[in-house]
Short mmCIF file of C-alpha atoms in Angstrom, two decimals:
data_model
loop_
_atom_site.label_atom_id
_atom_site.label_comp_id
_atom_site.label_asym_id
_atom_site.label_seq_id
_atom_site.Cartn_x
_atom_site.Cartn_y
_atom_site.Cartn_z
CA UNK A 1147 50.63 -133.61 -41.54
CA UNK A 1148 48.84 -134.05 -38.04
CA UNK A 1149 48.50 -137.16 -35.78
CA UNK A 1150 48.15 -140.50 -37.35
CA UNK A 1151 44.53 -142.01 -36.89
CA UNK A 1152 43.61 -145.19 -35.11
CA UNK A 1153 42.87 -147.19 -37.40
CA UNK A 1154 39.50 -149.47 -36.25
CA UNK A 1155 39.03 -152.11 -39.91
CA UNK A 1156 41.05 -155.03 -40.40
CA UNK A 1157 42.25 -155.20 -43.57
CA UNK A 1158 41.94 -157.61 -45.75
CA UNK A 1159 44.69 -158.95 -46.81
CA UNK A 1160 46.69 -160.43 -43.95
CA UNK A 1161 48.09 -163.65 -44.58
CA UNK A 1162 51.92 -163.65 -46.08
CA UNK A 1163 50.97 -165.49 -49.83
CA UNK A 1164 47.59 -163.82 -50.39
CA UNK A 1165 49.90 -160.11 -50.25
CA UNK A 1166 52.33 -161.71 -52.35
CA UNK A 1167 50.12 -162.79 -54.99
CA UNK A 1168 47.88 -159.79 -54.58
CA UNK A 1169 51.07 -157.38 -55.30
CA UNK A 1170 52.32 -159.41 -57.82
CA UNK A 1171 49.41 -158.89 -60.00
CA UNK A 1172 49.06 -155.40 -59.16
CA UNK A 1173 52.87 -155.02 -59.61
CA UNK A 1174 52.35 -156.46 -63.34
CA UNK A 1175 50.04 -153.71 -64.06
CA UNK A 1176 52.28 -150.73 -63.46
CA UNK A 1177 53.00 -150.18 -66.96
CA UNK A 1178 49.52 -149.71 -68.28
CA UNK A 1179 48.77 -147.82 -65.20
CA UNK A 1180 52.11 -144.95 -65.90
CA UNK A 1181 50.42 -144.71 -69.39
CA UNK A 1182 47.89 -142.36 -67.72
CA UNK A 1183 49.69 -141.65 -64.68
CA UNK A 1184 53.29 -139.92 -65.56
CA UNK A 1185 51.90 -138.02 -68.49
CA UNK A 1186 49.53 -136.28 -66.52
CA UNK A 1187 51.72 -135.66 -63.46
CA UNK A 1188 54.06 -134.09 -65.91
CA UNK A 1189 51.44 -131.83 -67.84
CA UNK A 1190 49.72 -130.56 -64.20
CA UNK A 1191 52.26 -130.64 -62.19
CA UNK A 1192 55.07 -129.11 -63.52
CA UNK A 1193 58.54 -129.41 -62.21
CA UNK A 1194 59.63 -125.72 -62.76
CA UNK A 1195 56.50 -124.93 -60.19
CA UNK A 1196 58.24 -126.36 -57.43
CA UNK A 1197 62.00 -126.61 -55.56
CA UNK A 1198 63.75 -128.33 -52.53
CA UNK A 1199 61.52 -125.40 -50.44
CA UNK A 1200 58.49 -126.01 -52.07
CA UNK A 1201 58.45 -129.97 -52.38
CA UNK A 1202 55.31 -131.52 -54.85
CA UNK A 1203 53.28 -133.34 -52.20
CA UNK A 1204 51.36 -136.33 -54.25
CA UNK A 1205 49.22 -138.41 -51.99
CA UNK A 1206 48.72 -141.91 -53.27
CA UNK A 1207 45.67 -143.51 -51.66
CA UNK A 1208 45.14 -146.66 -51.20
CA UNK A 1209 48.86 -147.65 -51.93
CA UNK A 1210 48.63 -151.33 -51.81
CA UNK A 1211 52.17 -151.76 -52.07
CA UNK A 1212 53.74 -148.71 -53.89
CA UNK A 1213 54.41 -150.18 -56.92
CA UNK A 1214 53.51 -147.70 -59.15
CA UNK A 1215 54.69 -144.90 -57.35
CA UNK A 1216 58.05 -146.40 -57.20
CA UNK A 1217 57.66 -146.36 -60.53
CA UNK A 1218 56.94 -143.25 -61.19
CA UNK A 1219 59.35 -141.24 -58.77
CA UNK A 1220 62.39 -142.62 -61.04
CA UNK A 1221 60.83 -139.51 -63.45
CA UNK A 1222 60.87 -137.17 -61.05
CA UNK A 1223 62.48 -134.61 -58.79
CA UNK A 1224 63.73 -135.52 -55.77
CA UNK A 1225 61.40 -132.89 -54.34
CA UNK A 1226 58.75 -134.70 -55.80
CA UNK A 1227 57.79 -136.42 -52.44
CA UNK A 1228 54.74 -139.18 -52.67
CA UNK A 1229 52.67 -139.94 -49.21
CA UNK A 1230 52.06 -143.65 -49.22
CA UNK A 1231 48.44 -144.31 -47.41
CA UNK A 1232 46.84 -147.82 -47.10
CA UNK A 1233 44.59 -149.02 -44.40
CA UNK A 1234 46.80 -152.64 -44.12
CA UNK A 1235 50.04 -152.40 -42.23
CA UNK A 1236 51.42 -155.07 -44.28
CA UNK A 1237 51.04 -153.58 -47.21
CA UNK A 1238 52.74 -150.32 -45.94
CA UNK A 1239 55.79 -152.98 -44.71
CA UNK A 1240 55.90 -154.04 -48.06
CA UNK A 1241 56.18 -150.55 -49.43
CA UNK A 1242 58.40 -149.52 -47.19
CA UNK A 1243 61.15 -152.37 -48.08
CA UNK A 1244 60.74 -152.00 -51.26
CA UNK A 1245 61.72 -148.21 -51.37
CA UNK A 1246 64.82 -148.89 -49.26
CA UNK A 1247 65.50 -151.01 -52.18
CA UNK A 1248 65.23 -148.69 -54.31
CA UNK A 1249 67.16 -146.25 -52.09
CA UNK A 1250 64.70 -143.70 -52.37
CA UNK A 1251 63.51 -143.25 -48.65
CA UNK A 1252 63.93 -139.17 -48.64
CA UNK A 1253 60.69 -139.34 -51.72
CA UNK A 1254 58.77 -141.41 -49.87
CA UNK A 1255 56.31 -141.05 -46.19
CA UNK A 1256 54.03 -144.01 -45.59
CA UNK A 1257 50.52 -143.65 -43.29
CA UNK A 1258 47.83 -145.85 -42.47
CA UNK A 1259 44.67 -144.29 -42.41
CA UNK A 1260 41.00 -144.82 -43.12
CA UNK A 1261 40.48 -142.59 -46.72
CA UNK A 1262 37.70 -141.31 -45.02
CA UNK A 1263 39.30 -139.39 -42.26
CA UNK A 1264 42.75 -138.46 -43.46
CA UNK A 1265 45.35 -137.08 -40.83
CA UNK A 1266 46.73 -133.71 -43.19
CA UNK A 1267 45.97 -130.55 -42.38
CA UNK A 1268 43.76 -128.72 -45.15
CA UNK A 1269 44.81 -127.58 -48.64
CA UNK A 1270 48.37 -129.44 -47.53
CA UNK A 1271 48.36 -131.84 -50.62
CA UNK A 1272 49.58 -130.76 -54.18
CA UNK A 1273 47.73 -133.96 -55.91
CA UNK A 1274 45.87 -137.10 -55.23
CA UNK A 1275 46.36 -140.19 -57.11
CA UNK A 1276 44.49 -143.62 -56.45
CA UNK A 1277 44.45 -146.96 -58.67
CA UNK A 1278 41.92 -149.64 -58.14
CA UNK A 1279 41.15 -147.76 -55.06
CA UNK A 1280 37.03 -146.33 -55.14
CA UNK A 1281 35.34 -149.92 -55.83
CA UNK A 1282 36.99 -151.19 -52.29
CA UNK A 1283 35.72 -148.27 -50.34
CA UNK A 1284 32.34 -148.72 -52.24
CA UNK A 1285 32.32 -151.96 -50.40
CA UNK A 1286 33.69 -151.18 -47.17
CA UNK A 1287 31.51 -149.94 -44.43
CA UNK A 1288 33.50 -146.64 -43.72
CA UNK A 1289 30.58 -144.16 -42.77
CA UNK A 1290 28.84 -146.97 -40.54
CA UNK A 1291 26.08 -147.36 -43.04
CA UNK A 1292 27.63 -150.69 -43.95
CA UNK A 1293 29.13 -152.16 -47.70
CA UNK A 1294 27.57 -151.08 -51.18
CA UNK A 1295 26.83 -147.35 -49.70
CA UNK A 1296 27.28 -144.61 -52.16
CA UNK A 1297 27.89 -142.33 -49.23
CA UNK A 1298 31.18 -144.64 -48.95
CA UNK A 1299 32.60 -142.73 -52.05
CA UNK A 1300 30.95 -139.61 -51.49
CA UNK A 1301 32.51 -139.06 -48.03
CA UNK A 1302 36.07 -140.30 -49.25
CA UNK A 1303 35.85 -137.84 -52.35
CA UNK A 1304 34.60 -134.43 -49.63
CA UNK A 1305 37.96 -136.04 -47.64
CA UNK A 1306 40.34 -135.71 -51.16
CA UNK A 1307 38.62 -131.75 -51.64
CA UNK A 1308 39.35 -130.93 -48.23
CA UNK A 1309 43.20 -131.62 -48.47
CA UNK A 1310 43.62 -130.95 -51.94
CA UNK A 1311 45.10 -126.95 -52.08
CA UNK A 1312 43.08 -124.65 -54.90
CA UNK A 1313 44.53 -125.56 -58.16
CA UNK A 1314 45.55 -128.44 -56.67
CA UNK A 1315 44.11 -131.89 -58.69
CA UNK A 1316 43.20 -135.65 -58.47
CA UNK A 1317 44.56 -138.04 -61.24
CA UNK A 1318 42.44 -141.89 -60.68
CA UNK A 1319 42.42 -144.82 -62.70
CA UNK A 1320 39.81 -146.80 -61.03
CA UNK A 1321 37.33 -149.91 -60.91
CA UNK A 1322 34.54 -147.33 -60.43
CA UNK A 1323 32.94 -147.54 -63.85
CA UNK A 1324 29.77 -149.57 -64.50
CA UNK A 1325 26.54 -149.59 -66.69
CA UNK A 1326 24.06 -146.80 -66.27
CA UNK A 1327 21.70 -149.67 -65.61
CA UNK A 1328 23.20 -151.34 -62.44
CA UNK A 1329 20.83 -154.41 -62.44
CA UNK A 1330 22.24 -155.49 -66.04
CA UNK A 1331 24.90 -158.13 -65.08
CA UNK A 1332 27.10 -159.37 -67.91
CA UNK A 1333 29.06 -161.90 -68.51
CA UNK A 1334 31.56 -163.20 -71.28
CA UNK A 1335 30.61 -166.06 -73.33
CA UNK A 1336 33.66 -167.72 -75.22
CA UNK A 1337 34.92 -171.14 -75.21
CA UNK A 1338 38.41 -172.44 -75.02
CA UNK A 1339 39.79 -168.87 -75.09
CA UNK A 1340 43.66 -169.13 -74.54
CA UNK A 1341 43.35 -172.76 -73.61
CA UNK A 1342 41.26 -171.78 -70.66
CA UNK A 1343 37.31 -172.58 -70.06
CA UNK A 1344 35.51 -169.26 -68.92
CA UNK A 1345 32.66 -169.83 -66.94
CA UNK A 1346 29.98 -167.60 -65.76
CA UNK A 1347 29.51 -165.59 -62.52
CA UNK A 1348 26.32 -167.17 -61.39
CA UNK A 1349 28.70 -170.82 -60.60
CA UNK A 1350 30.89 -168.60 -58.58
CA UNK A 1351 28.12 -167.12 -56.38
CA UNK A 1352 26.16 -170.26 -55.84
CA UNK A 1353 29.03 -172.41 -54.83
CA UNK A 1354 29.71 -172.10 -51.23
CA UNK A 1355 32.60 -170.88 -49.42
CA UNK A 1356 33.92 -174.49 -48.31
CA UNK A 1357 33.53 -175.83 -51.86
CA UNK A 1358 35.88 -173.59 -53.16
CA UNK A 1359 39.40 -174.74 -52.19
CA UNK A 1360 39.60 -175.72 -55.87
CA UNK A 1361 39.98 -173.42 -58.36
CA UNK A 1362 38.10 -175.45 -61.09
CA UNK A 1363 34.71 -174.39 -59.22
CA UNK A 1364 35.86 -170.76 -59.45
CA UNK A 1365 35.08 -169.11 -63.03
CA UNK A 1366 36.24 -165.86 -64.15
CA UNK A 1367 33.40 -163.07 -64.53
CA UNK A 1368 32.04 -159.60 -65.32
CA UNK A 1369 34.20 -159.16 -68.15
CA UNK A 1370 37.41 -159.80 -66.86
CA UNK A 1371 39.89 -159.28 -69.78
CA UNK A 1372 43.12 -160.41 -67.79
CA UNK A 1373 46.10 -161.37 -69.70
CA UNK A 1374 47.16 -164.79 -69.57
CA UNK A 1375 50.31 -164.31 -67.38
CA UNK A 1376 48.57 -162.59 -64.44
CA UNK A 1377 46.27 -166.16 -64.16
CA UNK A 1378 46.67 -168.37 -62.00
CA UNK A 1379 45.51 -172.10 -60.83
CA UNK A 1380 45.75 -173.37 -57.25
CA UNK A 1381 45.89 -176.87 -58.49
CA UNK A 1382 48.76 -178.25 -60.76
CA UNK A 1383 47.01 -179.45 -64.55
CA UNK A 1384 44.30 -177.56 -63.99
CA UNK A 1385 42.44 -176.02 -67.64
CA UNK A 1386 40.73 -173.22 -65.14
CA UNK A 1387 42.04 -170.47 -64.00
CA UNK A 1388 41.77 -167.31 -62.39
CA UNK A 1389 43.44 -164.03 -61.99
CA UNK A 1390 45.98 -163.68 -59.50
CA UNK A 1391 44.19 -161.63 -57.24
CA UNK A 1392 41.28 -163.40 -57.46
CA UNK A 1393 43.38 -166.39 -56.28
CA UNK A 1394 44.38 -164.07 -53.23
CA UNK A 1395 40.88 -163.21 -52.41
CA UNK A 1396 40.02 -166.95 -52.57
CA UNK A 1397 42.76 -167.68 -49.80
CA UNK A 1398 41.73 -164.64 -47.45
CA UNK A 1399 38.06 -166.13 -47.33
CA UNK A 1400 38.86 -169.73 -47.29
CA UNK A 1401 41.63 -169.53 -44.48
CA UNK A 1402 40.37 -166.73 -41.92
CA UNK A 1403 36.46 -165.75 -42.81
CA UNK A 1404 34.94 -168.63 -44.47
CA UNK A 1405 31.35 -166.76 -45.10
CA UNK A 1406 29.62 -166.95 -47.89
CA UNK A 1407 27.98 -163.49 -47.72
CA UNK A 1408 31.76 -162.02 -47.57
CA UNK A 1409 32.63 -163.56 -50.61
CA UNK A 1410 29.42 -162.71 -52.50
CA UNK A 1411 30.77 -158.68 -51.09
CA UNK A 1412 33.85 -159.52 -52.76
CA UNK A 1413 32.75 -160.82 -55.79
CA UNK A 1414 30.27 -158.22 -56.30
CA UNK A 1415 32.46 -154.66 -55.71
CA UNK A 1416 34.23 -155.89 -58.85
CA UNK A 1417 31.12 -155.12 -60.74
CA UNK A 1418 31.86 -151.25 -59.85
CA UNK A 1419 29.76 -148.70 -58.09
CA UNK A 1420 29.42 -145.51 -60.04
CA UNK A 1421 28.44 -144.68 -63.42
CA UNK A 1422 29.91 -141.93 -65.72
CA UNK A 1423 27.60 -139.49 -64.89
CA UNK A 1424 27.52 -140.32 -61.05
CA UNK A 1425 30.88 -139.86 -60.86
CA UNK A 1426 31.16 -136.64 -62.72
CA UNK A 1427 28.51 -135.33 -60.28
CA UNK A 1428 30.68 -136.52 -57.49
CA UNK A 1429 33.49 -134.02 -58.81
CA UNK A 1430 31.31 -131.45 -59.08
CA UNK A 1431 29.42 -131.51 -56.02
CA UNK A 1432 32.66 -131.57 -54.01
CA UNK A 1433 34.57 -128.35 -55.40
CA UNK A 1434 36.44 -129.64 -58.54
CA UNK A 1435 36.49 -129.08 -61.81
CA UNK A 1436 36.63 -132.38 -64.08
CA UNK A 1437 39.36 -132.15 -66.77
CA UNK A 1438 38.99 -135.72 -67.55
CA UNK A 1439 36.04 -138.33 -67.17
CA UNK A 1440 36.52 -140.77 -69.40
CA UNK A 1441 35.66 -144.65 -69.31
CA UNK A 1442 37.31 -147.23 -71.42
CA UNK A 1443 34.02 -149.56 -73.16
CA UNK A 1444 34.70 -153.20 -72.02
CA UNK A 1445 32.67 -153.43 -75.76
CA UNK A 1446 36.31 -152.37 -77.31
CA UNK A 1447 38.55 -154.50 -75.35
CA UNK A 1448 35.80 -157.44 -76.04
CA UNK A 1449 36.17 -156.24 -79.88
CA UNK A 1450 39.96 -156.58 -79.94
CA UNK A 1451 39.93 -159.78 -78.41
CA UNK A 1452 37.01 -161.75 -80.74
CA UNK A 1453 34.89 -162.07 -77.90
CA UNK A 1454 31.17 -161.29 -77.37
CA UNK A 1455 29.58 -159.65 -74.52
CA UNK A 1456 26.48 -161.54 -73.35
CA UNK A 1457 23.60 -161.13 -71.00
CA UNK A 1458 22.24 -163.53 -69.00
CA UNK A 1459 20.40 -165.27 -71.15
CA UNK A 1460 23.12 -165.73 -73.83
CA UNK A 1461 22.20 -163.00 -76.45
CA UNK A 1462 24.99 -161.18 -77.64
CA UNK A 1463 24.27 -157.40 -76.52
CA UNK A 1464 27.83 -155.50 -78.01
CA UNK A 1465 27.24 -151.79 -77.50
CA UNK A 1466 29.80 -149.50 -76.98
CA UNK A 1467 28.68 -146.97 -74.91
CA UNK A 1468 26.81 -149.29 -72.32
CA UNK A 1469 29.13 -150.74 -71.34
CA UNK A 1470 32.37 -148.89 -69.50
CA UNK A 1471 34.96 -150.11 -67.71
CA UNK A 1472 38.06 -148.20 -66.34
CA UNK A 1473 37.50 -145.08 -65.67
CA UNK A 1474 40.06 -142.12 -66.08
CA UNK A 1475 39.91 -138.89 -64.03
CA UNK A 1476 41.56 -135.83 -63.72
CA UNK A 1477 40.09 -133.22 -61.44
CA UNK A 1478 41.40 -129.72 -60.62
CA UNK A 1479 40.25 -128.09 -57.35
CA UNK A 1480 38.45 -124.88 -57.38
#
């Protein structure tokens, strides 16, 4: 798989309780996530096409801390073999202890790596898989032309199609999705939903950093359809709350970087960087055939919910198809 890289960003997420509360939330979501996930590992990559000589090699970017993999290896061959890759160590620790857990070390490699220069030979990976993985590289400055760069994704995505074998594919559920119009910020107006007060984005942003240590200043936004269990509050008795890895974020800024511009970056890549049709270009552009594009409408979860999708200025704008969310793909390599 070649030398491992140097890697020259800090990660994030450093400090012991922001990883814990950061996995835990993204541990809670492996269920929806294998919806997608083991279906379509088991339609394109079929066991009978490979053996104990010719091992499956499924490269899961942007690992955080394995959970779903873990999950999804139970399914599997044992010469289905996943390659862990995160750019924090500590989340790779993580990973690691919990496969020896598990007791699945031989179906597992971990490497930290920047997704934009990744340390495997070409045509060396079977598949790709990343989760909530393309809005963090949208905001991290990876090709040196700093945060918010479409290059960002562009250059990760000519990475994937350069290790990716022909016939080889990419399976992502991602953050990546937003409206074609990428001015149009939304917000959710609703009032005691669940017990809890949902404020808008605009507090958030104007409150600064050192104002925030509690969480009653800190409003959920963009259409953030979290279920109640993965919330939490920083104070005890407090009616607002937040989703778990929110409340991580929150920590990281207020403990080691206390800017205000970093957590406007933070808040902001949540709104997601590429549109339906940008992304399907991306595919394109970069050797592989899109199988699946799809985005799920925030307009539909909203819908099933009872709650109304407003714009700034409080009119209700409910349209289906302006308004995506999650985004589903599954790319085959040329």
């Amino acid at each position: 798989m070649g030398s491992q890289l140097e890697v020259t960003h800090t990660a994030k997420h450093t400090d012991p309780a922001c990883l814990a509360l950061y996995g835990e939330a993204m541990s809670e979501s492996v269920k929806y996530k294998r919806q997608f996930f083991a279906p379509a590992i088991r339609k394109y990559l079929p066991v009978e096409q490979f053996s104990v000589d010719r091992p499956c090699l499924i490269l899961d970017l942007g690992s955080c801390t394995s959970a779903l993999a873990r999950d999804l290896v139970q399914d599997l061959p044992p010469y289905f073999h996943f390659i862990e890759n995160d750019l924090d160590r500590n989340f790779l620790y993580i990973a690691r202890e919990g496969v020896k857990e598990d007791g699945n070390e031989t179906s597992f490699s971990h490497v930290q790596a920047n997704a934009v220069q990744l340390p495997f030979q070409t045509a060396s990976i079977d598949a790709v898989m990343h989760s909530s993985f393309f809005h963090e590289i949208f905001s991290f400055p990876v090709t040196g032309k700093g945060p918010f760069n479409f290059e960002n994704c562009s250059q990760v995505v000519r990475e994937i199609s350069r290790i990716v074998r022909p016939g080889g594919y990419v399976f992502g559920r991602d953050y990546v999705a937003r409206p074609q119009d990428a001015e149009e910020v939304l917000r959710v107006e609703t009032t005691d939903y669940d017990g809890k007060t949902i404020l808008d984005t605009a507090e958030l942003l104007r409150t600064p950093i050192n104002e925030l240590s509690n969480s009653s200043k800190v409003a959920r936004f963009l259409m953030e359809f979290e279920p109640a269990r993965k919330w939490r509050s920083m104070n005890a008795g407090e009616t607002k709350y937040l989703p778990a890895w929110l409340v991580s974020e929150l920590l990281f800024h207020l403990n080691y970087t206390c800017s205000d511009a970093m957590w406007s970056s933070e808040i902001y890549e949540q709104y997601g960087d590429l549109s339906e049709s940008e992304i399907h270009a991306l595919a394109l552009v970069h050797g592989f055939e899109p199988i699946q594009n799809d985005a799920v409408s925030h307009y539909d979860v909203a819908e099933g919910k009872g709650l109304n999708i407003t714009n700034l200025k409080g009119e209700i704008v409910n349209t289906r198809d302006r308004f995506p969310t999650n985004t589903y793909l599954i790319w085959r390599k040329k």
